[in-house]
Short mmCIF file of C-alpha atoms and ligand atoms in Angstrom, two decimals:
data_model
loop_
_atom_site.label_atom_id
_atom_site.label_comp_id
_atom_site.label_asym_id
_atom_site.label_seq_id
_atom_site.Cartn_x
_atom_site.Cartn_y
_atom_site.Cartn_z
CA MET T 21 140.49 158.36 -132.47
CA ILE T 22 143.75 156.90 -131.28
CA SER T 23 146.81 158.75 -130.06
CA ILE T 24 149.89 159.35 -132.19
CA GLU T 25 151.91 157.02 -129.95
CA ASP T 26 149.37 154.18 -130.15
CA ALA T 27 149.20 154.56 -133.91
CA GLN T 28 153.01 154.37 -134.08
CA GLN T 29 152.98 151.20 -131.97
CA ILE T 30 150.41 149.52 -134.22
CA ILE T 31 152.43 150.39 -137.30
CA GLN T 32 155.68 149.11 -135.79
CA LYS T 33 154.09 145.74 -135.11
CA HIS T 34 153.25 145.37 -138.78
CA ILE T 35 156.61 146.24 -140.26
CA THR T 36 158.42 143.00 -140.92
CA GLY T 37 161.05 141.46 -143.11
CA ALA T 38 163.89 143.97 -143.43
CA LYS T 39 165.70 142.83 -146.57
CA THR T 40 169.42 142.92 -147.19
CA ILE T 41 171.60 143.42 -150.27
CA GLU T 42 175.30 143.25 -150.96
CA ALA T 43 176.09 146.84 -151.93
CA SER T 44 179.24 148.30 -153.38
CA LEU T 45 180.82 150.48 -150.73
CA LEU T 46 179.92 153.88 -152.15
CA ASP T 47 176.33 152.75 -152.66
CA SER T 48 176.20 151.78 -149.01
CA LEU T 49 176.60 155.38 -147.80
CA GLY T 50 173.77 156.28 -145.42
CA ARG T 51 172.60 152.68 -145.10
CA VAL T 52 172.72 150.37 -142.09
CA ILE T 53 175.15 147.44 -141.95
CA ALA T 54 173.41 144.07 -141.88
CA GLU T 55 176.42 142.00 -140.77
CA ASP T 56 179.12 142.12 -138.13
CA VAL T 57 182.46 143.00 -139.71
CA TYR T 58 185.66 141.51 -138.25
CA ALA T 59 189.15 142.66 -139.19
CA PRO T 60 190.98 140.17 -141.46
CA TRP T 61 194.31 141.77 -140.54
CA ASP T 62 195.93 144.28 -138.22
CA ILE T 63 195.87 147.98 -138.97
CA PRO T 64 198.56 149.18 -139.27
CA THR T 65 199.77 145.96 -140.83
CA SER T 66 203.27 146.60 -139.45
CA ASP T 67 205.05 148.97 -137.07
CA ASN T 68 205.61 152.11 -139.10
CA SER T 69 206.99 155.58 -138.84
CA ALA T 70 204.67 158.44 -137.86
CA MET T 71 207.18 161.02 -139.13
CA ASP T 72 209.63 161.76 -141.91
CA GLY T 73 212.91 161.28 -140.07
CA TYR T 74 215.45 158.71 -138.92
CA ALA T 75 214.85 155.29 -137.35
CA PHE T 76 217.28 153.63 -134.99
CA SER T 77 217.48 151.47 -131.88
CA SER T 78 217.09 153.19 -128.53
CA LEU T 79 219.56 150.62 -127.20
CA SER T 80 222.23 152.54 -129.09
CA GLU T 81 222.41 154.87 -126.05
CA ARG T 82 224.02 157.73 -127.91
CA ASN T 83 222.96 160.87 -129.68
CA GLU T 84 225.10 160.58 -132.81
CA PHE T 85 224.46 158.02 -135.52
CA ARG T 86 225.98 156.84 -138.78
CA VAL T 87 223.38 157.04 -141.51
CA ALA T 88 222.82 153.98 -143.65
CA ALA T 89 223.02 154.55 -147.39
CA GLU T 90 219.59 153.00 -147.85
CA PHE T 91 216.50 155.15 -147.58
CA ILE T 92 212.99 153.77 -146.79
CA PRO T 93 210.16 155.60 -148.54
CA ALA T 94 206.55 154.70 -147.73
CA GLY T 95 205.61 151.57 -149.62
CA SER T 96 209.02 149.93 -149.41
CA GLN T 97 210.48 147.73 -146.72
CA ARG T 98 213.97 147.08 -145.41
CA ILE T 99 214.55 143.50 -144.34
CA ALA T 100 218.16 143.80 -143.21
CA PRO T 101 218.47 144.69 -139.52
CA VAL T 102 219.83 148.09 -138.60
CA GLY T 103 222.87 147.87 -136.32
CA LEU T 104 223.45 149.69 -133.05
CA GLY T 105 224.78 153.17 -133.69
CA GLU T 106 223.23 153.24 -137.14
CA ALA T 107 220.18 155.24 -138.30
CA VAL T 108 218.09 154.89 -141.45
CA ARG T 109 216.32 157.66 -143.26
CA ILE T 110 212.58 156.80 -143.20
CA MET T 111 209.38 158.39 -144.48
CA THR T 112 206.01 158.68 -142.76
CA GLY T 113 204.09 155.42 -143.10
CA ALA T 114 207.11 153.29 -144.05
CA PRO T 115 207.59 150.06 -142.05
CA VAL T 116 210.16 150.39 -139.30
CA PRO T 117 213.12 148.14 -140.21
CA PRO T 118 214.25 145.33 -137.93
CA GLY T 119 216.48 146.54 -135.11
CA CYS T 120 214.76 149.95 -134.80
CA ASP T 121 212.28 151.02 -132.14
CA THR T 122 212.46 154.81 -132.29
CA VAL T 123 212.04 157.54 -134.90
CA VAL T 124 213.19 161.11 -134.60
CA PRO T 125 211.70 163.74 -136.95
CA ILE T 126 214.00 165.26 -139.52
CA GLU T 127 213.76 168.75 -137.97
CA ASP T 128 215.07 167.39 -134.64
CA VAL T 129 218.43 166.27 -136.03
CA GLU T 130 221.57 168.09 -137.10
CA GLN T 131 223.64 166.88 -140.04
CA ILE T 132 227.23 166.24 -139.01
CA PRO T 133 230.13 164.86 -141.11
CA SER T 134 229.77 161.37 -139.62
CA GLY T 135 225.97 161.26 -139.93
CA ILE T 136 223.37 162.90 -137.67
CA ARG T 137 223.20 164.24 -134.16
CA LEU T 138 219.96 164.38 -132.13
CA LYS T 139 219.12 167.91 -131.02
CA ASN T 140 217.15 166.67 -128.00
CA GLU T 141 217.23 163.76 -125.64
CA MET T 142 216.07 160.54 -127.28
CA LYS T 143 212.63 159.21 -126.29
CA PRO T 144 212.69 155.43 -126.79
CA GLY T 145 209.67 154.23 -128.80
CA ALA T 146 208.80 157.74 -130.07
CA HIS T 147 206.98 158.33 -133.38
CA ILE T 148 206.26 154.70 -134.12
CA ARG T 149 202.73 153.53 -134.90
CA LEU T 150 202.54 149.97 -133.71
CA ARG T 151 201.12 147.10 -135.73
CA GLY T 152 197.45 146.59 -134.79
CA GLU T 153 197.22 149.74 -132.69
CA ASP T 154 194.19 151.02 -134.67
CA VAL T 155 192.50 147.70 -135.32
CA GLU T 156 193.54 144.23 -134.27
CA LYS T 157 193.08 141.17 -136.47
CA ASP T 158 189.75 139.40 -135.70
CA GLU T 159 188.43 142.42 -133.77
CA LEU T 160 184.76 143.37 -134.31
CA VAL T 161 185.19 146.59 -136.23
CA LEU T 162 181.62 147.46 -137.19
CA ALA T 163 178.59 145.87 -135.62
CA LYS T 164 175.37 145.02 -137.44
CA GLY T 165 173.06 148.01 -137.08
CA SER T 166 175.78 150.66 -137.49
CA ALA T 167 175.17 153.49 -139.92
CA ILE T 168 177.58 153.78 -142.82
CA ARG T 169 179.18 157.18 -143.07
CA PRO T 170 182.25 158.18 -145.09
CA GLN T 171 184.58 157.10 -142.26
CA GLU T 172 183.03 153.62 -142.12
CA ILE T 173 183.54 153.32 -145.88
CA GLY T 174 187.21 154.28 -145.51
CA LEU T 175 187.71 151.76 -142.72
CA LEU T 176 185.98 148.99 -144.70
CA VAL T 177 188.21 149.70 -147.69
CA SER T 178 191.29 149.50 -145.47
CA LEU T 179 190.08 146.04 -144.42
CA GLY T 180 190.00 144.87 -148.03
CA LYS T 181 186.24 145.19 -148.57
CA THR T 182 184.71 146.42 -151.80
CA THR T 183 181.12 145.48 -150.95
CA ILE T 184 179.13 145.21 -147.73
CA LYS T 185 175.84 143.64 -146.69
CA VAL T 186 173.35 146.40 -145.89
CA PHE T 187 169.60 146.72 -145.37
CA ARG T 188 168.17 147.69 -148.70
CA PRO T 189 166.14 150.83 -149.34
CA ALA T 190 162.42 150.50 -148.71
CA ARG T 191 160.47 150.65 -151.99
CA VAL T 192 157.50 152.90 -151.52
CA ALA T 193 154.68 153.44 -154.01
CA ILE T 194 152.83 156.75 -153.91
CA LEU T 195 149.30 157.13 -155.19
CA ALA T 196 147.44 160.43 -155.36
CA THR T 197 143.65 160.37 -155.50
CA GLY T 198 141.11 162.90 -156.63
CA ASP T 199 139.47 164.19 -159.81
CA GLU T 200 140.61 167.71 -158.97
CA LEU T 201 144.23 166.81 -159.51
CA GLN T 202 146.32 167.63 -162.54
CA GLU T 203 149.76 166.26 -163.28
CA ALA T 204 152.88 168.25 -162.45
CA GLY T 205 154.04 170.68 -165.10
CA SER T 206 150.56 171.80 -166.17
CA VAL T 207 148.66 175.04 -165.54
CA PRO T 208 145.67 174.35 -163.29
CA ASP T 209 142.27 174.61 -165.00
CA ALA T 210 139.48 176.33 -163.09
CA GLY T 211 138.75 174.51 -159.84
CA ARG T 212 141.67 172.13 -160.20
CA ILE T 213 145.02 171.84 -158.46
CA ILE T 214 148.40 170.37 -159.29
CA ASN T 215 149.27 167.04 -157.71
CA SER T 216 152.09 168.31 -155.54
CA ASN T 217 151.69 165.68 -152.82
CA SER T 218 153.09 162.85 -154.92
CA TYR T 219 156.28 164.86 -155.26
CA SER T 220 156.61 166.07 -151.69
CA LEU T 221 155.94 162.55 -150.44
CA ALA T 222 158.37 161.03 -152.97
CA ALA T 223 160.98 163.52 -151.77
CA GLN T 224 160.31 162.49 -148.18
CA VAL T 225 160.74 158.84 -149.19
CA LEU T 226 164.10 159.63 -150.82
CA ASP T 227 165.12 161.71 -147.84
CA ALA T 228 164.41 158.72 -145.58
CA GLY T 229 166.72 156.57 -147.74
CA GLY T 230 163.98 154.81 -149.70
CA GLU T 231 163.07 154.39 -153.36
CA ALA T 232 159.94 156.20 -154.48
CA PHE T 233 157.56 155.05 -157.19
CA MET T 234 154.93 157.60 -158.14
CA ILE T 235 152.13 155.56 -159.65
CA GLY T 236 149.96 158.47 -160.72
CA ILE T 237 146.50 159.71 -159.83
CA ALA T 238 143.44 157.55 -159.20
CA ALA T 239 140.17 159.07 -160.35
CA ASP T 240 137.42 159.38 -157.76
CA THR T 241 135.82 155.99 -158.33
CA ALA T 242 136.16 152.84 -156.26
CA GLN T 243 137.23 150.86 -159.33
CA ALA T 244 140.01 153.26 -160.36
CA THR T 245 141.22 153.48 -156.77
CA GLU T 246 141.27 149.69 -156.35
CA GLU T 247 143.20 149.18 -159.59
CA LYS T 248 145.84 151.70 -158.58
CA ILE T 249 146.12 150.30 -155.05
CA ARG T 250 146.77 146.85 -156.54
CA GLU T 251 149.52 148.35 -158.67
CA GLY T 252 151.06 149.94 -155.59
CA LEU T 253 151.27 146.60 -153.81
CA LYS T 254 154.24 145.66 -156.01
CA ALA T 255 156.31 147.92 -153.73
CA ASP T 256 157.21 147.18 -150.09
CA MET T 257 154.68 149.69 -148.86
CA LEU T 258 152.06 151.97 -150.33
CA ILE T 259 151.16 155.54 -149.51
CA THR T 260 147.93 157.06 -150.77
CA THR T 261 147.07 160.72 -150.37
CA GLY T 262 143.61 162.25 -150.36
CA GLY T 263 140.18 160.71 -150.28
CA VAL T 264 140.45 159.44 -146.73
CA SER T 265 138.10 161.69 -144.74
CA VAL T 266 134.31 161.46 -144.77
CA GLY T 267 133.37 163.00 -148.12
CA ASP T 268 131.16 161.30 -150.72
CA ARG T 269 134.20 160.80 -152.90
CA ASP T 270 136.52 159.44 -150.28
CA PHE T 271 137.08 155.96 -151.71
CA VAL T 272 140.41 154.97 -150.26
CA LYS T 273 139.37 153.10 -147.11
CA GLU T 274 136.52 151.38 -148.90
CA SER T 275 138.80 150.31 -151.76
CA ILE T 276 141.41 148.90 -149.40
CA GLN T 277 138.72 146.82 -147.70
CA ASN T 278 137.11 145.76 -150.99
CA ILE T 279 140.34 144.10 -152.06
CA GLY T 280 140.87 142.32 -148.78
CA GLY T 281 142.78 144.78 -146.64
CA SER T 282 142.16 145.12 -142.94
CA LEU T 283 142.03 148.63 -141.55
CA LEU T 284 144.05 148.78 -138.35
CA PHE T 285 143.13 152.34 -137.51
CA TRP T 286 141.50 155.38 -139.01
CA LYS T 287 141.77 158.87 -137.50
CA VAL T 288 144.56 159.86 -135.20
CA ASN T 289 144.16 162.44 -132.49
CA MET T 290 146.39 165.05 -134.08
CA LYS T 291 146.32 168.20 -136.13
CA PRO T 292 147.26 168.25 -138.93
CA GLY T 293 146.79 164.70 -140.17
CA LYS T 294 143.70 163.46 -138.37
CA PRO T 295 142.13 161.33 -141.12
CA VAL T 296 145.17 159.02 -141.52
CA ALA T 297 144.30 155.37 -141.96
CA PHE T 298 146.63 152.40 -141.75
CA ALA T 299 145.95 149.01 -143.25
CA VAL T 300 147.70 145.81 -144.14
CA LEU T 301 146.94 144.45 -147.56
CA GLU T 302 148.60 141.27 -148.87
CA ASP T 303 151.11 141.67 -146.01
CA LYS T 304 152.07 145.14 -147.23
CA PRO T 305 151.59 148.20 -145.03
CA VAL T 306 149.31 150.78 -146.62
CA PHE T 307 149.32 154.33 -145.31
CA ALA T 308 146.28 156.33 -146.35
CA LEU T 309 147.34 159.92 -145.77
CA PRO T 310 145.13 162.99 -146.02
CA GLY T 311 145.06 165.17 -149.10
CA ASN T 312 145.86 168.46 -147.43
CA PRO T 313 149.53 168.99 -148.35
CA VAL T 314 150.80 169.73 -144.83
CA ALA T 315 148.65 167.04 -143.25
CA ALA T 316 150.10 164.52 -145.72
CA MET T 317 153.70 165.52 -145.02
CA VAL T 318 153.30 165.67 -141.25
CA ALA T 319 151.56 162.29 -141.26
CA PHE T 320 154.45 160.93 -143.33
CA GLU T 321 156.87 162.25 -140.71
CA MET T 322 155.01 160.69 -137.82
CA PHE T 323 154.08 157.34 -139.36
CA VAL T 324 155.68 156.48 -142.70
CA ARG T 325 159.23 157.59 -142.05
CA PRO T 326 159.62 155.56 -138.84
CA ALA T 327 158.16 152.53 -140.64
CA MET T 328 160.61 152.93 -143.50
CA LEU T 329 163.55 153.29 -141.12
CA LEU T 330 162.50 150.16 -139.29
CA LYS T 331 162.33 148.30 -142.60
CA GLN T 332 165.80 149.64 -143.43
CA GLY T 333 167.31 148.24 -140.25
CA CYS T 334 167.78 151.56 -138.42
CA PRO T 335 167.95 151.13 -134.65
CA ARG T 336 166.61 154.66 -134.14
CA ILE T 337 163.48 155.49 -136.07
CA TYR T 338 162.12 158.69 -134.56
CA ARG T 339 163.38 162.22 -135.08
CA PRO T 340 165.34 163.80 -132.25
CA ARG T 341 163.52 166.06 -129.82
CA ILE T 342 165.39 169.15 -128.78
CA LYS T 343 164.77 171.74 -126.08
CA ALA T 344 164.24 175.23 -127.47
CA VAL T 345 163.29 178.67 -126.21
CA LEU T 346 159.93 179.67 -127.64
CA VAL T 347 160.06 183.02 -129.44
CA ASN T 348 156.29 183.76 -129.66
CA ASP T 349 153.20 183.12 -127.59
CA VAL T 350 151.22 180.18 -128.93
CA ARG T 351 147.81 178.77 -128.16
CA ASN T 352 145.92 175.61 -129.08
CA ARG T 353 142.21 176.36 -128.90
CA GLY T 354 141.33 173.04 -130.49
CA ASP T 355 140.60 169.67 -128.96
CA ARG T 356 143.37 167.78 -130.78
CA PRO T 357 147.09 167.89 -129.99
CA HIS T 358 148.55 170.34 -132.48
CA LEU T 359 151.91 169.73 -134.14
CA VAL T 360 152.72 173.37 -134.67
CA ARG T 361 155.17 174.21 -137.44
CA VAL T 362 158.12 176.10 -136.04
CA LYS T 363 161.38 177.43 -137.36
CA VAL T 364 164.27 176.33 -135.20
CA THR T 365 167.45 178.37 -135.19
CA LEU T 366 170.66 177.79 -133.30
CA ASP T 367 172.07 180.86 -131.63
CA HIS T 368 175.16 180.66 -129.40
CA GLY T 369 174.52 177.01 -128.73
CA GLU T 370 170.87 177.50 -127.79
CA TYR T 371 167.90 176.48 -129.91
CA HIS T 372 165.09 178.99 -130.50
CA ALA T 373 161.71 178.10 -131.98
CA SER T 374 159.47 180.65 -133.70
CA ILE T 375 156.00 179.91 -134.98
CA ALA T 376 156.13 179.54 -138.76
CA GLY T 377 153.09 181.62 -139.72
CA ASN T 378 149.74 180.31 -140.91
CA GLN T 379 149.10 176.84 -139.53
CA SER T 380 146.43 175.75 -142.02
CA SER T 381 146.79 172.10 -143.08
CA ALA T 382 146.74 173.25 -146.68
CA ASN T 383 149.48 175.85 -146.32
CA LEU T 384 152.58 174.22 -147.74
CA ALA T 385 154.35 177.57 -147.97
CA SER T 386 154.50 177.80 -144.18
CA LEU T 387 156.09 174.34 -144.07
CA THR T 388 158.92 175.71 -146.20
CA GLN T 389 159.50 178.19 -143.36
CA SER T 390 159.79 175.45 -140.75
CA ASN T 391 162.08 172.66 -139.68
CA GLY T 392 160.40 171.54 -136.48
CA LEU T 393 157.11 170.54 -134.91
CA LEU T 394 156.04 171.70 -131.48
CA HIS T 395 153.60 169.34 -129.79
CA LEU T 396 150.95 171.56 -128.19
CA ILE T 397 148.33 169.78 -126.11
CA PRO T 398 144.63 170.67 -126.58
CA ASN T 399 143.23 173.82 -124.95
CA SER T 400 146.60 175.07 -123.83
CA SER T 401 148.88 178.03 -124.34
CA LEU T 402 152.57 178.75 -123.99
CA THR T 403 154.22 182.11 -123.62
CA ALA T 404 157.32 183.45 -125.33
CA GLY T 405 160.44 182.53 -123.37
CA SER T 406 159.13 179.11 -122.27
CA ARG T 407 161.39 176.14 -122.80
CA VAL T 408 159.66 173.72 -125.14
CA GLU T 409 160.38 170.38 -126.72
CA VAL T 410 160.52 170.38 -130.50
CA ILE T 411 160.68 167.47 -132.93
CA LEU T 412 163.56 168.52 -135.14
CA LEU T 413 162.81 167.63 -138.76
CA ASP T 414 166.06 168.77 -140.28
CA ARG T 415 169.18 170.81 -139.55
CA GLU T 416 168.81 173.14 -142.51
CA PHE T 417 170.11 175.95 -140.29
CA GLU T 418 173.51 174.27 -140.44
CA MET T 419 173.59 174.15 -144.22
CA GLY T 420 174.93 177.66 -144.60
CA CYS T 421 171.73 178.85 -146.31
CA ALA T 422 169.98 182.01 -145.20
N1 LIG X 4 133.19 166.73 -142.79
C1 LIG X 4 134.51 166.58 -142.60
N2 LIG X 4 135.33 167.10 -143.50
C2 LIG X 4 136.64 166.98 -143.33
C3 LIG X 4 137.16 166.34 -142.19
C4 LIG X 4 136.26 165.79 -141.26
O1 LIG X 4 136.66 165.20 -140.24
N3 LIG X 4 134.94 165.92 -141.51
N4 LIG X 4 138.50 166.27 -142.02
C5 LIG X 4 139.25 167.35 -142.61
C6 LIG X 4 140.67 167.08 -142.50
S1 LIG X 4 141.32 167.15 -140.96
C7 LIG X 4 141.45 166.87 -143.59
S2 LIG X 4 143.15 166.74 -143.41
C8 LIG X 4 140.92 166.74 -144.92
C9 LIG X 4 141.50 165.49 -145.57
O2 LIG X 4 140.66 165.04 -146.49
P1 LIG X 4 141.05 163.94 -147.55
O3 LIG X 4 142.18 163.13 -147.11
O4 LIG X 4 139.82 163.22 -147.89
O5 LIG X 4 141.61 164.78 -148.74
P2 LIG X 4 140.82 165.40 -149.96
O6 LIG X 4 139.49 165.80 -149.55
O7 LIG X 4 140.98 164.49 -151.10
O8 LIG X 4 141.72 166.68 -150.17
C10 LIG X 4 141.89 167.65 -149.18
C11 LIG X 4 142.63 168.84 -149.77
O9 LIG X 4 143.89 168.48 -150.21
C12 LIG X 4 144.07 168.74 -151.57
N5 LIG X 4 144.83 167.65 -152.18
C13 LIG X 4 144.39 166.39 -152.29
N6 LIG X 4 145.32 165.64 -152.92
C14 LIG X 4 146.33 166.46 -153.25
C15 LIG X 4 147.54 166.27 -153.93
N7 LIG X 4 147.89 165.08 -154.42
N8 LIG X 4 148.35 167.33 -154.10
C16 LIG X 4 148.02 168.53 -153.61
N9 LIG X 4 146.86 168.77 -152.94
C17 LIG X 4 146.03 167.76 -152.77
C18 LIG X 4 142.69 168.78 -152.11
O10 LIG X 4 142.59 169.49 -153.29
C19 LIG X 4 141.92 169.38 -150.99
O11 LIG X 4 142.06 170.80 -151.03
O12 LIG X 4 139.54 166.65 -144.89
C20 LIG X 4 138.89 167.62 -144.05
N10 LIG X 4 137.49 167.51 -144.25
O1 MOO X 5 143.96 167.38 -139.48
MO1 MOO X 5 143.55 167.85 -141.12
O2 MOO X 5 144.73 166.85 -141.21
O3 MOO X 5 143.18 169.37 -140.45
O4 MOO X 5 144.50 168.87 -141.92
#
């Protein structure tokens, strides 16, 4: 059995060929930029007023001004220079006319018969946003590898872009295996279960920014499994679930090898998720995950998600690890490192981690009560109050849900 870290290293070495697409800006949200973006022009494009008020020259050296008849709303421009002793009514965002270097907000002036009088001492240069002060022409604005969030989209639009080159979503096929499985939406017959893994794994794929293709259930025969695996190779990577341990009907590893795949590892020293296998078949990574619902999802977290993120150009592929105060005592009597499901809460700026009930690899309900994994080494125990490191799977506690 290899360690989680060694398994991750092997996988990383076999993830190649991140592909790019030109995406419309809103479709690029959450993706990673695949090109350096330089500014084609300054932002702001001209010196402009930061306030609704009056623009004038600080060289006027006075506090009373005639007011020009012309008014400059945002979007218009005055070409004619403004003379000394003269002020022009200007709106926020409007270009400062020639001859002016200072703006005073409307509430800081008094109307007088000859024009306006400043209530306070003039501050030369005040309330003017200078051309290029946000972004200068030819500056590198967004570097390849940056994540696109709403603010990046806004900035790209302000630079005249409508599309952007991004790493495209990883296309991931998902194959469930096992004669005991029934399709979603049915009532399980005696001894059978609903194929929930295809859905939880597809949701994990979507959550990681990928495209999921559920290609159904392979019956427990080598031939059916091989046919379905071939179908899955149309995607960028394939996930199978079930049929990967040592049972008589565990055909997945054998099928991968029968059609020319090389198994790079089988069995990782972890609980849940031990029987994971990883192979490369026709240059495509194949992740053979266990059938137990929690084992499948945890194995996805540890191995498939980082591989997808790598393929999607993300510089950071592993979940953050946070320090939390442990709420309960916990013990690992087993001989494998245990990724214990915990519920992380944030209380007065401090993370707390409580054990999320039954830790059976089949118990999906307890995974709905958790958002973190605590790595507990074999034959060890921790007491309540200890500071522990937790792999944070999501920040659901910030979503305003109970
Ligand atoms: N003799 C041994 N038996 C087992 C070992 C072992 O080392 N020696 N390992 C155990 C571990 S650990 C796990 S995890 C499971 C994984 O086995 P498989 O990957 O072969 O999975 P299956 O046997 O096909 O199914 C296990 C379990 O999960 C349910 N399942 C399967 N597919 C789905 C699905 N698509 N949706 C929902 N639930 C699914 C299935 O009904 C079984 O209950 O093996 C242990 N055994
Ligand atoms: O390690 Mo299995 O993955 O116990 O559930």
